[in-house]
mmCIF file of C-alpha atoms in Angstrom:
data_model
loop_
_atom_site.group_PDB
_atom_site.id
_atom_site.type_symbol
_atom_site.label_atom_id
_atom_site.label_comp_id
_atom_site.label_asym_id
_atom_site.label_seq_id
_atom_site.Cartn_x
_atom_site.Cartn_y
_atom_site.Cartn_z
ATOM 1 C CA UNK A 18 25.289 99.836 33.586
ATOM 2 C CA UNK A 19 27.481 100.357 36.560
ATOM 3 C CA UNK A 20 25.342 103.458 37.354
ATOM 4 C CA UNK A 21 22.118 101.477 37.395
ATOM 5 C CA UNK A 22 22.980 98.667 39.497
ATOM 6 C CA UNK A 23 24.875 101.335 41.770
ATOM 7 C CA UNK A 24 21.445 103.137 42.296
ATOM 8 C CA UNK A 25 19.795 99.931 42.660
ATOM 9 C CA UNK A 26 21.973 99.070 45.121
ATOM 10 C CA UNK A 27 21.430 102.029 47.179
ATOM 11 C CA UNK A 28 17.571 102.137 46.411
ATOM 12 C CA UNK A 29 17.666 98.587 48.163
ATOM 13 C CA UNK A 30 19.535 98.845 51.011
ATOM 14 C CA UNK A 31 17.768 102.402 51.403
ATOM 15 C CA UNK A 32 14.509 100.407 51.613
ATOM 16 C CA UNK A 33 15.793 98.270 54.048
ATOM 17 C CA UNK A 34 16.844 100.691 56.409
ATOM 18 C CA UNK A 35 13.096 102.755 56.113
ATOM 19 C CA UNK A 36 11.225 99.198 57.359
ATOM 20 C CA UNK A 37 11.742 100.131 61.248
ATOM 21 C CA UNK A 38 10.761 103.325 60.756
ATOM 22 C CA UNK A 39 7.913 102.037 58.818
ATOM 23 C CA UNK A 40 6.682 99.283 61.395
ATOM 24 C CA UNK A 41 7.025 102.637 63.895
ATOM 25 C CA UNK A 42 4.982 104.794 62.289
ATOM 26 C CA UNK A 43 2.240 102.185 61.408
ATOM 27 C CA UNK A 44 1.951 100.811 64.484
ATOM 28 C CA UNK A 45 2.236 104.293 66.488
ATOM 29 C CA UNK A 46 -0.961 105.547 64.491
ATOM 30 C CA UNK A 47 -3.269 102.145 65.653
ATOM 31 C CA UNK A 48 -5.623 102.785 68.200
ATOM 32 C CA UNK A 49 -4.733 100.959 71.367
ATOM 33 C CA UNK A 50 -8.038 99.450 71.348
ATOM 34 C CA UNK A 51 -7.639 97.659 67.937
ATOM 35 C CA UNK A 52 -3.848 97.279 67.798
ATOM 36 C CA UNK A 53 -2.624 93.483 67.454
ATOM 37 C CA UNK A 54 0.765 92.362 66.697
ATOM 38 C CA UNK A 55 -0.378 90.440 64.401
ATOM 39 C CA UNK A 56 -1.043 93.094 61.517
ATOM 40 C CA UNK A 57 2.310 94.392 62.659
ATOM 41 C CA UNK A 58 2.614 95.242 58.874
ATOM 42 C CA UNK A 59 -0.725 95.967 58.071
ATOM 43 C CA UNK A 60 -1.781 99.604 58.273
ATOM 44 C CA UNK A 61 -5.087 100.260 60.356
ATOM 45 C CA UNK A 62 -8.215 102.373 59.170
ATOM 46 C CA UNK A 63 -7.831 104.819 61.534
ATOM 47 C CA UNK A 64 -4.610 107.092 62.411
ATOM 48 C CA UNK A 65 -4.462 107.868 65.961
ATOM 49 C CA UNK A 66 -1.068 109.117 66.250
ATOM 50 C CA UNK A 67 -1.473 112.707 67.586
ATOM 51 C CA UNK A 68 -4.392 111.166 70.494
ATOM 52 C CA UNK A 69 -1.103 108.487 71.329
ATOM 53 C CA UNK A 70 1.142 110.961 71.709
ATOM 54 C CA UNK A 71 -1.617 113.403 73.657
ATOM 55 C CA UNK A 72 -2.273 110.502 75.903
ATOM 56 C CA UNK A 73 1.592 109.374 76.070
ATOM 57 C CA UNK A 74 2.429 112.777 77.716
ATOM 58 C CA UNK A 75 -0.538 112.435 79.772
ATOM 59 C CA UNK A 76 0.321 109.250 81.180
ATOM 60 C CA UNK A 77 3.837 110.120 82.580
ATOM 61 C CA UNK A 78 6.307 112.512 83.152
ATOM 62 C CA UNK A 79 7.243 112.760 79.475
ATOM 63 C CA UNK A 80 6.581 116.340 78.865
ATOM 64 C CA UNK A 81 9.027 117.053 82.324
ATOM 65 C CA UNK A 82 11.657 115.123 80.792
ATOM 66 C CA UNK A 83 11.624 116.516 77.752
ATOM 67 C CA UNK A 84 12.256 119.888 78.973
ATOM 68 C CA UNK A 85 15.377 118.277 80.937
ATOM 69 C CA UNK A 86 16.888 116.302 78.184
ATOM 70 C CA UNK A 87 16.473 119.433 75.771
ATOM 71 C CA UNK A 88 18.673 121.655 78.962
ATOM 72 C CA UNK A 89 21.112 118.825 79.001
ATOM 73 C CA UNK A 90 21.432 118.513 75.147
ATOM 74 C CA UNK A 91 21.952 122.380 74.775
ATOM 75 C CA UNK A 92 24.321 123.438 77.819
ATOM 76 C CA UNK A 93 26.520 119.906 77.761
ATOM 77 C CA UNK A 94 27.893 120.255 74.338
ATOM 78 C CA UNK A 95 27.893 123.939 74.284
ATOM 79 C CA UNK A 96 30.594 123.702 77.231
ATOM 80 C CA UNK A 97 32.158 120.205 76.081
ATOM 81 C CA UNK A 98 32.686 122.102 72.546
ATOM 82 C CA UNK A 99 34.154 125.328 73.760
ATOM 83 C CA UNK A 100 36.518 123.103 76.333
ATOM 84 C CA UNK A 101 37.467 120.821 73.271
ATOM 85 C CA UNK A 102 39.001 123.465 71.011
ATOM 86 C CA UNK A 103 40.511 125.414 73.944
ATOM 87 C CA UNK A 104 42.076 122.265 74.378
ATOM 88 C CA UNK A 105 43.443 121.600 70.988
ATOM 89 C CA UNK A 106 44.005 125.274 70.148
ATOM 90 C CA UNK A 107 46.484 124.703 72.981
ATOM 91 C CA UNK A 108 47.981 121.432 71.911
ATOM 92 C CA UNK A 109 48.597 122.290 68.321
ATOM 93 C CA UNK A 110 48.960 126.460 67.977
ATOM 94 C CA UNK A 111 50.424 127.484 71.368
ATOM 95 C CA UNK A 112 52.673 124.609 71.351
ATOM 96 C CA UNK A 113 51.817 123.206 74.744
ATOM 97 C CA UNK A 114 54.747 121.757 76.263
ATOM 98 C CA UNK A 115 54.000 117.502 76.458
ATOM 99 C CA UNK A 116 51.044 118.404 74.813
ATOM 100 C CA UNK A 117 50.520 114.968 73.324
ATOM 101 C CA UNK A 118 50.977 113.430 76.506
ATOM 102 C CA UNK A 119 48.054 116.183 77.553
ATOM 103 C CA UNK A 120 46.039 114.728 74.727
ATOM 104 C CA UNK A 121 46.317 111.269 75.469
ATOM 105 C CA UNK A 122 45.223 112.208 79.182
ATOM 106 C CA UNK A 123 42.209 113.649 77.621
ATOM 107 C CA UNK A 124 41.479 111.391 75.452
ATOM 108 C CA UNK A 125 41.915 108.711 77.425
ATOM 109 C CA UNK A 126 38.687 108.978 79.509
ATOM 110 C CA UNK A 127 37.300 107.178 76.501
ATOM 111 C CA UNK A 128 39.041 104.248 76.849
ATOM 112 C CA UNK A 129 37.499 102.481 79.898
ATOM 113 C CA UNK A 130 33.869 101.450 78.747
ATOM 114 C CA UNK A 131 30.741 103.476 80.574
ATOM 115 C CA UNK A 132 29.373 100.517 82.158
ATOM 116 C CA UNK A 133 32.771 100.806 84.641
ATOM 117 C CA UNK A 134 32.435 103.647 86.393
ATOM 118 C CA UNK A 135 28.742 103.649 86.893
ATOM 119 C CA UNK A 136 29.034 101.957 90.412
ATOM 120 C CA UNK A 137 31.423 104.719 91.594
ATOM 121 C CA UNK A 138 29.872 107.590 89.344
ATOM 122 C CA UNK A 139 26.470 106.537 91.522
ATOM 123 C CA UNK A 140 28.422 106.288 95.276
ATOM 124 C CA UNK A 141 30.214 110.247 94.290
ATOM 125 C CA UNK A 142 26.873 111.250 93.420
ATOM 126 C CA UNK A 143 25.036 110.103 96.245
ATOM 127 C CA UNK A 144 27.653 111.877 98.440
ATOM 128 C CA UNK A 145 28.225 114.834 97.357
ATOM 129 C CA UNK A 146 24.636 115.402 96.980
ATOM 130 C CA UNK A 147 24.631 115.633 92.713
ATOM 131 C CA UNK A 148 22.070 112.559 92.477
ATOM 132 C CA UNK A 149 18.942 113.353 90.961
ATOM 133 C CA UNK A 150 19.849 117.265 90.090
ATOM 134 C CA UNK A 151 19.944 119.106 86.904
ATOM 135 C CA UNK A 152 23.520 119.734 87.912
ATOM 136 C CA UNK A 153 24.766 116.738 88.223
ATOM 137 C CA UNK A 154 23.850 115.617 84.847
ATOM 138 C CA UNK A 155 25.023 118.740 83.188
ATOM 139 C CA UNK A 156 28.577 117.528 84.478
ATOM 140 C CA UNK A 157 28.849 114.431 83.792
ATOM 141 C CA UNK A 158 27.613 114.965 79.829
ATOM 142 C CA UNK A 159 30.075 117.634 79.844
ATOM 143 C CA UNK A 160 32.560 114.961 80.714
ATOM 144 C CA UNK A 161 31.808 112.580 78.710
ATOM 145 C CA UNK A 162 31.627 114.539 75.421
ATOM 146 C CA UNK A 163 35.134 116.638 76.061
ATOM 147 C CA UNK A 164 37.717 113.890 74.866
ATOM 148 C CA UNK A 165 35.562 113.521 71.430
ATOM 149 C CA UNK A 166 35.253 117.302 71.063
ATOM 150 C CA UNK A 167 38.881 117.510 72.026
ATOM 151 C CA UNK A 168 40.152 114.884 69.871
ATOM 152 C CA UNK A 169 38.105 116.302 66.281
ATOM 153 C CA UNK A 170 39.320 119.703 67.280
ATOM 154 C CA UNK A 171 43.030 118.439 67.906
ATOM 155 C CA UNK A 172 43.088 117.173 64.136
ATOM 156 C CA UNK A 173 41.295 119.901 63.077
ATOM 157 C CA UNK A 174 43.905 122.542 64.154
ATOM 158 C CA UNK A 175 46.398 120.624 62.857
ATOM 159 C CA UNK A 176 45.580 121.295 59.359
ATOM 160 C CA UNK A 177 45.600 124.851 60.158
ATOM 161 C CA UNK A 178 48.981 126.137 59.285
ATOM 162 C CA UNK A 179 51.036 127.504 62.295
ATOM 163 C CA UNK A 180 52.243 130.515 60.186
ATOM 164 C CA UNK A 181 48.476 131.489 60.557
ATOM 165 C CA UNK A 182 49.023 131.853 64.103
ATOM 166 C CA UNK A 183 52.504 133.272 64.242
ATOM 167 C CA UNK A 184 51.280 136.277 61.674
ATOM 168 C CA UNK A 185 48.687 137.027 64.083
ATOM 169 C CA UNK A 186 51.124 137.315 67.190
ATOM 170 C CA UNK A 187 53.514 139.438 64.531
ATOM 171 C CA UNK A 188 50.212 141.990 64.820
ATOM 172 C CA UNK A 189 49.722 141.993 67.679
ATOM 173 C CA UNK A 190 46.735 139.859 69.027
ATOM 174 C CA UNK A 191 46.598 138.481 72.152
ATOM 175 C CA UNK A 192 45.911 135.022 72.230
ATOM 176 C CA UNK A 193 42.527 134.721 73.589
ATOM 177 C CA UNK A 194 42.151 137.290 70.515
ATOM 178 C CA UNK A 195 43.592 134.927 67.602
ATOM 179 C CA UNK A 196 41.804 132.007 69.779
ATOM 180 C CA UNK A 197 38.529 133.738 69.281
ATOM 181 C CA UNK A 198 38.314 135.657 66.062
ATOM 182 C CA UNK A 199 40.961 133.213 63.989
ATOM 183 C CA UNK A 200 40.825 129.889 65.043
ATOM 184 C CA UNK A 201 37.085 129.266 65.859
ATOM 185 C CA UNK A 202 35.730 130.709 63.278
ATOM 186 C CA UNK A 203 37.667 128.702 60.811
ATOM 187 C CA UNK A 204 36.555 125.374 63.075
ATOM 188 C CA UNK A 205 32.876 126.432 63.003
ATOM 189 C CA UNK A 206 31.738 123.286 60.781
ATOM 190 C CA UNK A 207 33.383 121.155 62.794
ATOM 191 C CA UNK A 208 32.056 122.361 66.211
ATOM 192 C CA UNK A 209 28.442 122.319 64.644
ATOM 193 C CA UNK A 210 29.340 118.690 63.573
ATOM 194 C CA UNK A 211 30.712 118.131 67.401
ATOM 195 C CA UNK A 212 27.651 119.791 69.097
ATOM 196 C CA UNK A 213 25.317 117.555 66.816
ATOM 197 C CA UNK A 214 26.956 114.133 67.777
ATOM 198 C CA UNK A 215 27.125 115.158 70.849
ATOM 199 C CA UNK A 216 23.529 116.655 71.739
ATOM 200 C CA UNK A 217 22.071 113.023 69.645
ATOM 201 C CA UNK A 218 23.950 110.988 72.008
ATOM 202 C CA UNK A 219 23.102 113.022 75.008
ATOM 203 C CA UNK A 220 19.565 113.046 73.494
ATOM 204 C CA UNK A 221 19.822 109.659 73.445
ATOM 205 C CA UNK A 222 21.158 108.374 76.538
ATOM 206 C CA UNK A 223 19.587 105.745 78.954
ATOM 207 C CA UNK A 224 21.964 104.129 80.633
ATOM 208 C CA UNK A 225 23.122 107.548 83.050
ATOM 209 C CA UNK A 226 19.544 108.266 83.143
ATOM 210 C CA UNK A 227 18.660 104.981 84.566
ATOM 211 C CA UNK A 228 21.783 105.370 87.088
ATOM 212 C CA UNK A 229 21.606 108.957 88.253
ATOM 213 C CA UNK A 230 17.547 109.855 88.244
ATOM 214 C CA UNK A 231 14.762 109.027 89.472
ATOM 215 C CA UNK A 232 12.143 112.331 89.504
ATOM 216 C CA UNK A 233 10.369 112.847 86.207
ATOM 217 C CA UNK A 234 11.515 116.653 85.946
ATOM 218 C CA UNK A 235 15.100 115.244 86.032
ATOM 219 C CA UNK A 236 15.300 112.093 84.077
ATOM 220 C CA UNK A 237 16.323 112.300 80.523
ATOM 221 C CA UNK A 238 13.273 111.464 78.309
ATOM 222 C CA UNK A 239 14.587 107.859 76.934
ATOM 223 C CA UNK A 240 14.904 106.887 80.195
ATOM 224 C CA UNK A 241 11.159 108.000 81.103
ATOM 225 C CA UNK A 242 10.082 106.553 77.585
ATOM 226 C CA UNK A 243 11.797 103.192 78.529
ATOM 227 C CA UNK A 244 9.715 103.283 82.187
ATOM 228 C CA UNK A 245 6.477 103.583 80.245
ATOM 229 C CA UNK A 246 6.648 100.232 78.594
ATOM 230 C CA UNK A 247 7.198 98.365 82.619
ATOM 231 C CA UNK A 248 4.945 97.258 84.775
ATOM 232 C CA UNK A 249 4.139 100.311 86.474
ATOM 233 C CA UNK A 250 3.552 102.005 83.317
ATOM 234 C CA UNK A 251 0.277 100.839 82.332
ATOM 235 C CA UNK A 252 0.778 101.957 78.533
ATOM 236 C CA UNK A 253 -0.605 100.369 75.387
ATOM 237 C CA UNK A 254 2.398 99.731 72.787
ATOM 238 C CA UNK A 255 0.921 101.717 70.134
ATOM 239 C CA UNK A 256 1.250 104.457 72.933
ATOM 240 C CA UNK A 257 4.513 103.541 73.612
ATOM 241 C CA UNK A 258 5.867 104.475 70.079
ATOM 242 C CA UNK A 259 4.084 107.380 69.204
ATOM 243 C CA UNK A 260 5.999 108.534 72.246
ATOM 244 C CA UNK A 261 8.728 106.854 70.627
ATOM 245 C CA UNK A 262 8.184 108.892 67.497
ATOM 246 C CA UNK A 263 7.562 112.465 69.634
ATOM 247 C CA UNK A 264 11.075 111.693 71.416
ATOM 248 C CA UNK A 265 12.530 111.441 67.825
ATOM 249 C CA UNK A 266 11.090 114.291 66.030
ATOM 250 C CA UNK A 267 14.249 117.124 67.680
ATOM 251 C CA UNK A 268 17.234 114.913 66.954
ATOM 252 C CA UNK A 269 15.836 114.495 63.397
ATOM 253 C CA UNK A 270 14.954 118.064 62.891
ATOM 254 C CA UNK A 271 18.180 119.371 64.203
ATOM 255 C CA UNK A 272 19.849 116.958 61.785
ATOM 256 C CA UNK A 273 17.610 118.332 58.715
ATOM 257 C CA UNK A 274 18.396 122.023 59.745
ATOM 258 C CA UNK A 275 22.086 121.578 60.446
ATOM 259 C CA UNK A 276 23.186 119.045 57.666
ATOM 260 C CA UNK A 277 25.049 121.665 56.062
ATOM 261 C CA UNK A 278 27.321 122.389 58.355
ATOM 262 C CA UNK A 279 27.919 118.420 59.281
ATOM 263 C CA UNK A 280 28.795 117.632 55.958
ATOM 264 C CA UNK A 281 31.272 120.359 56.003
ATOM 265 C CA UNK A 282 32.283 119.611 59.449
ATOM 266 C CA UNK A 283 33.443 115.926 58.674
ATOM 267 C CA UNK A 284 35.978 117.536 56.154
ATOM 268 C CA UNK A 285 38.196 117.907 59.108
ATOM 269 C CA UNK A 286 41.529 119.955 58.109
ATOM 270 C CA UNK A 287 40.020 121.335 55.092
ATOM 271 C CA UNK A 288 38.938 125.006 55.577
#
């Protein structure tokens, strides 16, 4: 009986979290001609998806920002990653001397919200000449995703026993060598786990976008997404989310393809 309701349960709330995505995809495959919010619910004869999305890309610089987003979604949690566990392969194995007071440093560039530093973030960028470049938002991603990746990796590590590392110095390896060949490979779940929470939220982002960009072939691709439904725009809303559903489709095959290695990444310690 238990098991029953249990599924029930879960078959329910399961339902109720599909209805957005439902109202999305109905509503993304209307015709801008015939769409009305009134038959919000109501599928529509014809499915123009594919022709929305062809003449979402067509209408901005969607297809520019994609190619952006996807360079700052690789790179920024590629580096933010490797900086993470050299930072708590240093805390925890090599013993760093005040290295919780080196974590808490870290870590504590997460503790002032986002919103606060986007006045100064914009008056650095603006002088130093890092507004509106590739390079500029490559950094400050990379920023922002270190003190997670350092704080997984930090816990992580610590359920690796130290006599792991103190057998490899007894033979011999150097310590970029136990680093490298012991210690990452036994983290690899969680640093897929990392990159993946990272690269969605990067994926994701509007609010830096919005700050630091302005060209098309910079601007993240929410950020160009949310400037097609504005005045200037001049899109249809059934346009609007099939774009909404092609800016979608990576972070939800990356999850599909990698789910494997989440799951076995949020078994931190466990190895």
């Amino acid at each position: 009986m238990s098991r029953i309701l249990r599924t029930t349960t879960l078959v329910i709330l399961g339902l109720f979290w599909l209805l957005p995505v439902y109202l999305l995809l109905v509503n993304a495959s209307k015709s801008p001609l015939t769409f009305t919010s009134k038959e919000a619910w109501i599928p529509s004869g014809d499915f123009a998806l594919f022709s929305n999305m062809a003449e979402a890309l067509q209408l901005s610089g969607l297809s520019d920002s994609i190619a952006a987003t996807l360079l700052y979604a690789l790179v920024s949690p590629i580096v933010a990653v490797l900086v993470g566990a050299a930072a708590g392969f240093a805390i925890v194995a090599l013993r760093l001397k005040r290295g919780f007071l080196w974590f808490v440093v870290i870590f504590g560039g997460t503790v002032f919200p986002l919103q606060m530093i986007l006045l100064p973030l914009f008056d650095a960028y603006s002088r130093v000449g890092l507004y509106d470049t590739h390079l500029g938002m490559i950094i400050v991603y990379t920023a922002i995703s270190i003190p997670f990746s350092a704080f997984v990796m930090r816990n992580f590590f610590t359920g690796v026993a130290h006599n792991v590392f103190e057998a490899a110095v007894i033979d011999g390896a150097s310590t970029w060598r136990i680093f490298s060949r012991i210690y990452v490979p036994l983290a690899s779940s969680a640093l897929v786990a990392i990159f993946i929470l990272q690269a969605t939220f990067i994926w994701n982002d509007l609010l830096l976008g919005l700050t630091l960009t302005q060209s098309d072939d910079v601007r993240p691709i929410v950020t160009t997404l949310a400037g097609m439904q504005s005045t200037y725009g001049g899109a249809q809303i059934s346009t609007v989310l099939a774009a909404a559903v092609l800016v979608s489709l990576p972070t939800v095959i990356l999850f599909l393809f990698t789910q494997r290695f989440f799951s076995r990444g949020l078994a931190l310690g466990q190895y």
